[in-house]
Short mmCIF file of C-alpha atoms in Angstrom, two decimals:
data_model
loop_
_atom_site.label_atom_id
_atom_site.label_comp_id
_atom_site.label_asym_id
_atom_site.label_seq_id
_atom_site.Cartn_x
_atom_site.Cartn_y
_atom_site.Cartn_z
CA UNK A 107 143.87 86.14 192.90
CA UNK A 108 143.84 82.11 193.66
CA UNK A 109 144.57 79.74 190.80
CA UNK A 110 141.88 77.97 189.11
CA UNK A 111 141.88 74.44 191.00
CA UNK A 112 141.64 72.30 187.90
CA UNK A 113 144.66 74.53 187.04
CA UNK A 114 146.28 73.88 190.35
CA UNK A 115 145.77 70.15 190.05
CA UNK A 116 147.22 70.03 186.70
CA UNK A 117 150.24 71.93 188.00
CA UNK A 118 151.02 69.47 190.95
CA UNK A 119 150.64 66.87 188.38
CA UNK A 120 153.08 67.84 185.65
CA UNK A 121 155.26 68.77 188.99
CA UNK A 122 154.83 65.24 190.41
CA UNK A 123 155.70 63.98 186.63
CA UNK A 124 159.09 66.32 186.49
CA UNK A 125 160.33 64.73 190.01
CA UNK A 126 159.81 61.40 188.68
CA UNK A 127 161.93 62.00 185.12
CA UNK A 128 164.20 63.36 186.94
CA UNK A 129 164.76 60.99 189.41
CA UNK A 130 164.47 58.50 186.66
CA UNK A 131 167.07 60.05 184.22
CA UNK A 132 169.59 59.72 187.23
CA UNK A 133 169.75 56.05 186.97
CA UNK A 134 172.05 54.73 184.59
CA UNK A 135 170.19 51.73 183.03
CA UNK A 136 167.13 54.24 182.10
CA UNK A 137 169.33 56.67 179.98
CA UNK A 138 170.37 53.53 178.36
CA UNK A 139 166.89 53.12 177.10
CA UNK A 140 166.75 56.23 175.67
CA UNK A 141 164.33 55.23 173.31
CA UNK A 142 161.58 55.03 176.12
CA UNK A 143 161.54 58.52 176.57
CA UNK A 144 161.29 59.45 172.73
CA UNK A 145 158.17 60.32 171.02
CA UNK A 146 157.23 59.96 167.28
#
């Protein structure tokens, strides 16, 4: 059975989002701003 496409969109999206942290965490003067990443 196919995913919902809204679904499917929303996946790629939060995908996207997970490549760019990632890629982001790897560089060393964003972990020093650790307090951009932290939620209240």
């Amino acid at each position: 059975m196919p995913l919902d496409p809204q679904l499917e969109q929303k996946l790629a999206a939060l995908e996207e989002r997970s490549q760019q942290l990632s890629e982001e965490l790897a560089e060393p003067d964003i972990t020093a701003d650790m307090d951009r990443y932290r939620t209240t």
